[in-house]
Amino acid sequence: MRIINLKATPRELLTDTRFAGYEGEHKGTQLVIRLDEDLRGMDGYYLRFCTATQVNRGGMSITGKLNSDDNIVLFALPRTLTREGVLRVQLVCERDGKAVFTPTLRGGLDILPLPEGITLPPYTPEPDGLTTFFDISDYMARRSKYCAFLKRIFT
């Protein structure tokens, strides 16, 4: 498995690499996010993602609450996020139901097209822990259904 080390500060996410894998890979890349002292001890941590396809339509994907064992947050990138282009990443640090810090990875991560001659193992759909909004219209249509969830993340 490919590992991407990220350091989370109150202002930004810093990385040791921008290469996140190939289009269509499923959990082939693990994000290892080390929390700066100011970000430790929050009530919850979430990740927001925006693929190259979603950015053109105003969509995003949001994880459920993530654990922070030893001040490290782990997340393996599912197939739904490995679309060719730039994958934008933001960490949401929540306290008392409000987003306190939202550091973003400047420039995002690169997902490359699958090289010729390489095939991926068969994909079996499984829950990936993401809520995905395909565009702003989709977000508005499903807003009432996810109101409580979104309120925790966006406020």
PDB file of C-alpha atoms in Angstrom:
ATOM      1  CA  MET A   1       0.000   0.000   0.000  1.00  0.00           C
ATOM      2  CA  ARG A   2       1.181   3.494  -0.879  1.00  0.00           C
ATOM      3  CA  ILE A   3       1.526   5.888   2.097  1.00  0.00           C
ATOM      4  CA  ILE A   4       1.089   9.664   1.934  1.00  0.00           C
ATOM      5  CA  ASN A   5       2.314  11.475   5.035  1.00  0.00           C
ATOM      6  CA  LEU A   6       0.490  14.704   5.813  1.00  0.00           C
ATOM      7  CA  LYS A   7       1.130  17.161   8.611  1.00  0.00           C
ATOM      8  CA  ALA A   8      -1.956  19.082   9.724  1.00  0.00           C
ATOM      9  CA  THR A   9      -1.444  22.595  11.064  1.00  0.00           C
ATOM     10  CA  PRO A  10      -4.242  25.060  11.835  1.00  0.00           C
ATOM     11  CA  ARG A  11      -3.682  26.752   8.463  1.00  0.00           C
ATOM     12  CA  GLU A  12      -2.767  23.980   6.032  1.00  0.00           C
ATOM     13  CA  LEU A  13      -1.983  20.378   5.266  1.00  0.00           C
ATOM     14  CA  LEU A  14       1.606  19.708   4.243  1.00  0.00           C
ATOM     15  CA  THR A  15       2.645  16.597   2.331  1.00  0.00           C
ATOM     16  CA  ASP A  16       5.771  14.735   1.359  1.00  0.00           C
ATOM     17  CA  THR A  17       4.351  13.835  -2.063  1.00  0.00           C
ATOM     18  CA  ARG A  18       1.556  14.796  -4.445  1.00  0.00           C
ATOM     19  CA  PHE A  19       1.255  11.415  -6.190  1.00  0.00           C
ATOM     20  CA  ALA A  20      -1.798   9.597  -4.787  1.00  0.00           C
ATOM     21  CA  GLY A  21      -2.105   6.736  -7.228  1.00  0.00           C
ATOM     22  CA  TYR A  22      -3.879   5.707 -10.393  1.00  0.00           C
ATOM     23  CA  GLU A  23      -7.435   6.071 -11.582  1.00  0.00           C
ATOM     24  CA  GLY A  24      -9.667   3.279 -10.354  1.00  0.00           C
ATOM     25  CA  GLU A  25      -7.458   2.045  -7.528  1.00  0.00           C
ATOM     26  CA  HIS A  26      -9.366   1.013  -4.417  1.00  0.00           C
ATOM     27  CA  LYS A  27      -7.690   1.629  -1.073  1.00  0.00           C
ATOM     28  CA  GLY A  28      -4.247   1.484  -2.653  1.00  0.00           C
ATOM     29  CA  THR A  29      -3.207   4.721  -0.922  1.00  0.00           C
ATOM     30  CA  GLN A  30      -3.337   5.439   2.804  1.00  0.00           C
ATOM     31  CA  LEU A  31      -3.404   9.023   4.084  1.00  0.00           C
ATOM     32  CA  VAL A  32      -1.497   9.336   7.366  1.00  0.00           C
ATOM     33  CA  ILE A  33      -2.360  12.711   8.888  1.00  0.00           C
ATOM     34  CA  ARG A  34      -0.262  13.801  11.868  1.00  0.00           C
ATOM     35  CA  LEU A  35      -2.033  16.415  13.935  1.00  0.00           C
ATOM     36  CA  ASP A  36      -0.206  19.543  15.060  1.00  0.00           C
ATOM     37  CA  GLU A  37      -0.431  20.287  18.785  1.00  0.00           C
ATOM     38  CA  ASP A  38      -3.183  22.892  18.216  1.00  0.00           C
ATOM     39  CA  LEU A  39      -5.387  20.323  16.459  1.00  0.00           C
ATOM     40  CA  ARG A  40      -5.178  17.594  19.076  1.00  0.00           C
ATOM     41  CA  GLY A  41      -8.038  16.704  21.385  1.00  0.00           C
ATOM     42  CA  MET A  42     -10.875  17.817  19.125  1.00  0.00           C
ATOM     43  CA  ASP A  43     -14.309  16.153  19.349  1.00  0.00           C
ATOM     44  CA  GLY A  44     -14.191  14.938  15.761  1.00  0.00           C
ATOM     45  CA  TYR A  45     -12.173  14.841  12.568  1.00  0.00           C
ATOM     46  CA  TYR A  46     -13.600  14.587   9.045  1.00  0.00           C
ATOM     47  CA  LEU A  47     -12.134  14.778   5.552  1.00  0.00           C
ATOM     48  CA  ARG A  48     -13.680  16.616   2.610  1.00  0.00           C
ATOM     49  CA  PHE A  49     -12.626  15.646  -0.895  1.00  0.00           C
ATOM     50  CA  CYS A  50     -13.294  17.130  -4.290  1.00  0.00           C
ATOM     51  CA  THR A  51     -12.308  15.131  -7.382  1.00  0.00           C
ATOM     52  CA  ALA A  52     -11.501  16.734 -10.737  1.00  0.00           C
ATOM     53  CA  THR A  53     -14.993  15.761 -11.904  1.00  0.00           C
ATOM     54  CA  GLN A  54     -16.735  17.140  -8.828  1.00  0.00           C
ATOM     55  CA  VAL A  55     -14.932  20.488  -8.904  1.00  0.00           C
ATOM     56  CA  ASN A  56     -16.474  21.281 -12.290  1.00  0.00           C
ATOM     57  CA  ARG A  57     -19.960  20.675 -10.891  1.00  0.00           C
ATOM     58  CA  GLY A  58     -19.569  21.962  -7.336  1.00  0.00           C
ATOM     59  CA  GLY A  59     -19.680  18.514  -5.719  1.00  0.00           C
ATOM     60  CA  MET A  60     -17.719  16.984  -2.861  1.00  0.00           C
ATOM     61  CA  SER A  61     -17.357  13.844  -0.776  1.00  0.00           C
ATOM     62  CA  ILE A  62     -17.328  13.871   3.020  1.00  0.00           C
ATOM     63  CA  THR A  63     -16.140  11.118   5.351  1.00  0.00           C
ATOM     64  CA  GLY A  64     -17.870  10.061   8.515  1.00  0.00           C
ATOM     65  CA  LYS A  65     -16.165  10.840  11.805  1.00  0.00           C
ATOM     66  CA  LEU A  66     -12.572   9.575  11.821  1.00  0.00           C
ATOM     67  CA  ASN A  67     -10.578   8.416  14.848  1.00  0.00           C
ATOM     68  CA  SER A  68      -7.316  10.028  15.880  1.00  0.00           C
ATOM     69  CA  ASP A  69      -5.220   7.366  17.541  1.00  0.00           C
ATOM     70  CA  ASP A  70      -1.966   8.782  18.950  1.00  0.00           C
ATOM     71  CA  ASN A  71      -2.782  12.123  17.247  1.00  0.00           C
ATOM     72  CA  ILE A  72      -2.821  10.482  13.819  1.00  0.00           C
ATOM     73  CA  VAL A  73      -5.822  10.265  11.480  1.00  0.00           C
ATOM     74  CA  LEU A  74      -5.808   7.461   8.890  1.00  0.00           C
ATOM     75  CA  PHE A  75      -7.894   7.169   5.732  1.00  0.00           C
ATOM     76  CA  ALA A  76      -7.487   4.844   2.717  1.00  0.00           C
ATOM     77  CA  LEU A  77      -8.626   6.393  -0.568  1.00  0.00           C
ATOM     78  CA  PRO A  78     -11.567   4.432  -2.007  1.00  0.00           C
ATOM     79  CA  ARG A  79     -12.212   3.977  -5.703  1.00  0.00           C
ATOM     80  CA  THR A  80     -14.845   6.739  -5.707  1.00  0.00           C
ATOM     81  CA  LEU A  81     -12.058   9.280  -5.078  1.00  0.00           C
ATOM     82  CA  THR A  82      -9.435   7.946  -7.468  1.00  0.00           C
ATOM     83  CA  ARG A  83     -10.522   9.817 -10.576  1.00  0.00           C
ATOM     84  CA  GLU A  84      -7.910  11.146 -12.985  1.00  0.00           C
ATOM     85  CA  GLY A  85      -6.845  14.685 -12.161  1.00  0.00           C
ATOM     86  CA  VAL A  86      -6.347  16.630  -8.953  1.00  0.00           C
ATOM     87  CA  LEU A  87      -7.941  15.407  -5.729  1.00  0.00           C
ATOM     88  CA  ARG A  88      -8.520  18.291  -3.355  1.00  0.00           C
ATOM     89  CA  VAL A  89      -8.285  17.446   0.368  1.00  0.00           C
ATOM     90  CA  GLN A  90      -9.449  19.328   3.467  1.00  0.00           C
ATOM     91  CA  LEU A  91      -9.393  18.244   7.109  1.00  0.00           C
ATOM     92  CA  VAL A  92     -12.247  19.431   9.320  1.00  0.00           C
ATOM     93  CA  CYS A  93     -11.486  19.614  13.050  1.00  0.00           C
ATOM     94  CA  GLU A  94     -14.630  19.917  15.126  1.00  0.00           C
ATOM     95  CA  ARG A  95     -15.218  21.013  18.718  1.00  0.00           C
ATOM     96  CA  ASP A  96     -18.628  21.418  20.354  1.00  0.00           C
ATOM     97  CA  GLY A  97     -20.361  20.726  17.033  1.00  0.00           C
ATOM     98  CA  LYS A  98     -18.494  23.481  15.156  1.00  0.00           C
ATOM     99  CA  ALA A  99     -15.636  23.403  12.689  1.00  0.00           C
ATOM    100  CA  VAL A 100     -12.718  25.037  14.518  1.00  0.00           C
ATOM    101  CA  PHE A 101      -9.952  24.413  11.980  1.00  0.00           C
ATOM    102  CA  THR A 102     -10.231  23.453   8.301  1.00  0.00           C
ATOM    103  CA  PRO A 103      -6.699  23.102   6.894  1.00  0.00           C
ATOM    104  CA  THR A 104      -6.485  22.399   3.165  1.00  0.00           C
ATOM    105  CA  LEU A 105      -3.791  20.713   1.090  1.00  0.00           C
ATOM    106  CA  ARG A 106      -2.617  23.394  -1.306  1.00  0.00           C
ATOM    107  CA  GLY A 107      -2.495  22.042  -4.867  1.00  0.00           C
ATOM    108  CA  GLY A 108      -4.188  18.753  -3.909  1.00  0.00           C
ATOM    109  CA  LEU A 109      -3.034  15.257  -4.804  1.00  0.00           C
ATOM    110  CA  ASP A 110      -2.452  13.896  -8.303  1.00  0.00           C
ATOM    111  CA  ILE A 111      -4.372  10.876  -9.588  1.00  0.00           C
ATOM    112  CA  LEU A 112      -2.820   9.650 -12.829  1.00  0.00           C
ATOM    113  CA  PRO A 113      -4.450   7.641 -15.607  1.00  0.00           C
ATOM    114  CA  LEU A 114      -3.881   3.904 -15.370  1.00  0.00           C
ATOM    115  CA  PRO A 115      -0.764   3.043 -17.453  1.00  0.00           C
ATOM    116  CA  GLU A 116      -1.315   0.918 -20.563  1.00  0.00           C
ATOM    117  CA  GLY A 117      -1.016  -2.775 -19.928  1.00  0.00           C
ATOM    118  CA  ILE A 118      -1.801  -2.477 -16.221  1.00  0.00           C
ATOM    119  CA  THR A 119      -5.056  -3.934 -14.972  1.00  0.00           C
ATOM    120  CA  LEU A 120      -6.630  -3.543 -11.570  1.00  0.00           C
ATOM    121  CA  PRO A 121      -8.054  -6.429  -9.579  1.00  0.00           C
ATOM    122  CA  PRO A 122     -11.826  -6.876  -9.834  1.00  0.00           C
ATOM    123  CA  TYR A 123     -13.696  -4.312  -7.775  1.00  0.00           C
ATOM    124  CA  THR A 124     -16.356  -5.404  -5.340  1.00  0.00           C
ATOM    125  CA  PRO A 125     -18.508  -2.469  -4.226  1.00  0.00           C
ATOM    126  CA  GLU A 126     -18.323  -1.935  -0.499  1.00  0.00           C
ATOM    127  CA  PRO A 127     -19.219   0.936   1.791  1.00  0.00           C
ATOM    128  CA  ASP A 128     -16.414   3.484   1.684  1.00  0.00           C
ATOM    129  CA  GLY A 129     -17.516   5.755   4.522  1.00  0.00           C
ATOM    130  CA  LEU A 130     -18.246   8.687   2.227  1.00  0.00           C
ATOM    131  CA  THR A 131     -21.292  10.796   1.574  1.00  0.00           C
ATOM    132  CA  THR A 132     -20.933  12.104  -1.972  1.00  0.00           C
ATOM    133  CA  PHE A 133     -22.689  15.101  -3.477  1.00  0.00           C
ATOM    134  CA  PHE A 134     -22.334  15.151  -7.246  1.00  0.00           C
ATOM    135  CA  ASP A 135     -23.135  18.836  -7.680  1.00  0.00           C
ATOM    136  CA  ILE A 136     -24.714  21.728  -5.850  1.00  0.00           C
ATOM    137  CA  SER A 137     -28.214  20.700  -7.024  1.00  0.00           C
ATOM    138  CA  ASP A 138     -27.695  17.226  -5.598  1.00  0.00           C
ATOM    139  CA  TYR A 139     -26.499  18.768  -2.353  1.00  0.00           C
ATOM    140  CA  MET A 140     -29.620  20.932  -2.083  1.00  0.00           C
ATOM    141  CA  ALA A 141     -31.963  18.052  -2.968  1.00  0.00           C
ATOM    142  CA  ARG A 142     -30.487  15.784  -0.296  1.00  0.00           C
ATOM    143  CA  ARG A 143     -29.843  18.516   2.252  1.00  0.00           C
ATOM    144  CA  SER A 144     -32.876  17.814   4.403  1.00  0.00           C
ATOM    145  CA  LYS A 145     -31.998  14.102   4.579  1.00  0.00           C
ATOM    146  CA  TYR A 146     -28.473  14.841   5.780  1.00  0.00           C
ATOM    147  CA  CYS A 147     -29.250  18.042   7.678  1.00  0.00           C
ATOM    148  CA  ALA A 148     -27.996  16.848  11.062  1.00  0.00           C
ATOM    149  CA  PHE A 149     -24.834  15.345   9.552  1.00  0.00           C
ATOM    150  CA  LEU A 150     -24.062  18.455   7.525  1.00  0.00           C
ATOM    151  CA  LYS A 151     -24.775  20.779  10.411  1.00  0.00           C
ATOM    152  CA  ARG A 152     -22.040  19.068  12.434  1.00  0.00           C
ATOM    153  CA  ILE A 153     -19.541  19.397   9.594  1.00  0.00           C
ATOM    154  CA  PHE A 154     -20.265  22.804   8.102  1.00  0.00           C
ATOM    155  CA  THR A 155     -21.068  24.899  11.161  1.00  0.00           C
TER     156      THR A 155
END
